[in-house]
């Protein structure tokens, strides 16, 4: 596959990438609604992360995405961007002041890198599952 066709494949995947990133917003929304505290931390966050990861992997496998690692890495980055924006909008409403990653540039980098790694690991897992299914 040429570099140009790889870029075209990823360009066609942007709606999927954005949708997967938005799906992961379940985690911060659970926290904002107090559901994570009711369930108990860190159990709620870990369980939500595992479920989101399994859904991401299942979707990529079922759709037979050509570049699962890149797609899910970008989904992780998209989630990071969405979470930063959500925090910037919701924190002044909920607490009366801006809180979260936008108050610290290092936190922005940390959020994006952490979620890129999450997506990368989910992508590797999806890639392995796809290879096993092809046999």
XYZ file of C-alpha atoms in Angstrom:
135
model
C 0.000 0.000 0.000
C 1.463 3.350 -0.978
C 1.779 6.256 1.404
C -0.813 8.182 -0.610
C -3.397 5.400 -0.402
C -2.710 5.018 3.332
C -3.451 8.719 3.810
C -6.639 8.365 1.766
C -7.729 5.389 3.886
C -7.206 7.374 7.089
C -8.984 10.401 5.604
C -12.019 8.189 4.950
C -11.851 6.966 8.547
C -12.267 10.415 10.190
C -15.995 9.986 10.891
C -15.242 6.627 12.531
C -12.284 8.072 14.455
C -14.379 10.989 15.715
C -17.251 8.678 16.638
C -14.992 6.336 18.594
C -13.391 9.302 20.356
C -16.815 10.698 21.238
C -17.935 7.291 22.550
C -15.144 7.419 25.117
C -16.641 10.618 26.550
C -18.770 8.226 28.588
C -15.914 8.207 31.133
C -15.818 11.930 31.977
C -19.605 12.225 31.691
C -19.980 9.422 34.252
C -17.685 11.374 36.536
C -19.486 14.701 36.017
C -22.826 13.060 36.803
C -21.459 11.479 39.957
C -21.957 7.939 38.639
C -18.293 7.050 39.011
C -18.381 7.980 42.691
C -21.596 6.017 43.233
C -20.080 2.931 41.604
C -16.787 3.503 43.373
C -13.406 4.613 42.183
C -11.186 3.339 40.657
C -13.508 0.479 39.707
C -15.831 2.696 37.651
C -13.036 4.258 35.598
C -11.225 0.982 35.018
C -14.418 -0.833 34.044
C -15.502 1.975 31.709
C -12.055 2.003 30.084
C -12.140 -1.759 29.543
C -15.661 -1.663 28.075
C -14.805 1.261 25.777
C -11.634 -0.536 24.655
C -13.572 -3.719 23.879
C -16.180 -1.747 21.927
C -13.452 0.091 19.972
C -11.731 -3.204 19.155
C -14.987 -4.926 18.193
C -16.034 -2.080 15.881
C -12.663 -1.975 14.132
C -12.619 -5.766 13.727
C -16.216 -6.017 12.476
C -15.673 -3.163 10.010
C -12.356 -4.721 8.909
C -10.563 -1.399 9.155
C -7.373 -1.543 7.076
C -5.198 0.290 9.596
C -6.584 -0.562 13.043
C -3.531 0.679 14.962
C -3.512 4.118 13.324
C -7.301 4.381 13.469
C -7.511 3.627 17.193
C -4.442 5.708 18.030
C -6.189 8.657 16.376
C -9.436 7.763 18.171
C -7.519 8.026 21.444
C -6.146 11.432 20.452
C -9.633 12.538 19.341
C -11.002 11.471 22.721
C -8.253 13.468 24.433
C -9.161 16.585 22.459
C -12.882 16.067 23.124
C -12.249 15.529 26.857
C -10.168 18.710 27.080
C -12.916 20.694 25.338
C -15.615 19.099 27.509
C -13.651 19.988 30.632
C -13.224 23.580 29.438
C -16.964 23.910 28.874
C -18.247 21.975 31.881
C -15.844 22.984 34.654
C -16.863 26.676 34.756
C -20.515 25.615 34.789
C -20.093 22.960 37.478
C -17.487 24.609 39.702
C -17.603 28.270 38.730
C -14.040 28.323 37.425
C -11.953 26.823 34.650
C -10.347 23.594 35.773
C -8.690 20.704 34.023
C -6.045 20.426 31.335
C -6.486 23.903 29.862
C -5.151 25.403 33.071
C -1.815 23.603 32.594
C -0.113 23.122 29.194
C 1.737 20.053 30.492
C -1.612 18.462 31.334
C -2.769 18.936 27.738
C 0.279 17.041 26.473
C -0.216 14.372 29.129
C -3.898 13.864 28.247
C -3.134 13.581 24.539
C -0.179 11.225 25.001
C -1.956 9.004 27.515
C -4.960 8.585 25.262
C -2.797 8.080 22.178
C -1.097 5.185 24.015
C -4.516 3.807 25.005
C -5.653 3.919 21.380
C -2.363 2.439 20.175
C -2.653 -0.534 22.554
C -6.295 -1.076 21.570
C -5.237 -0.895 17.916
C -2.525 -3.508 18.397
C -5.058 -5.745 20.120
C -7.529 -5.255 17.260
C -4.799 -6.022 14.741
C -3.947 -9.285 16.531
C -7.637 -10.260 16.690
C -8.006 -9.541 12.960
C -4.972 -11.703 12.121
C -6.251 -14.565 14.276
C -9.682 -14.356 12.619
C -8.109 -14.541 9.147
C -6.512 -17.909 9.882
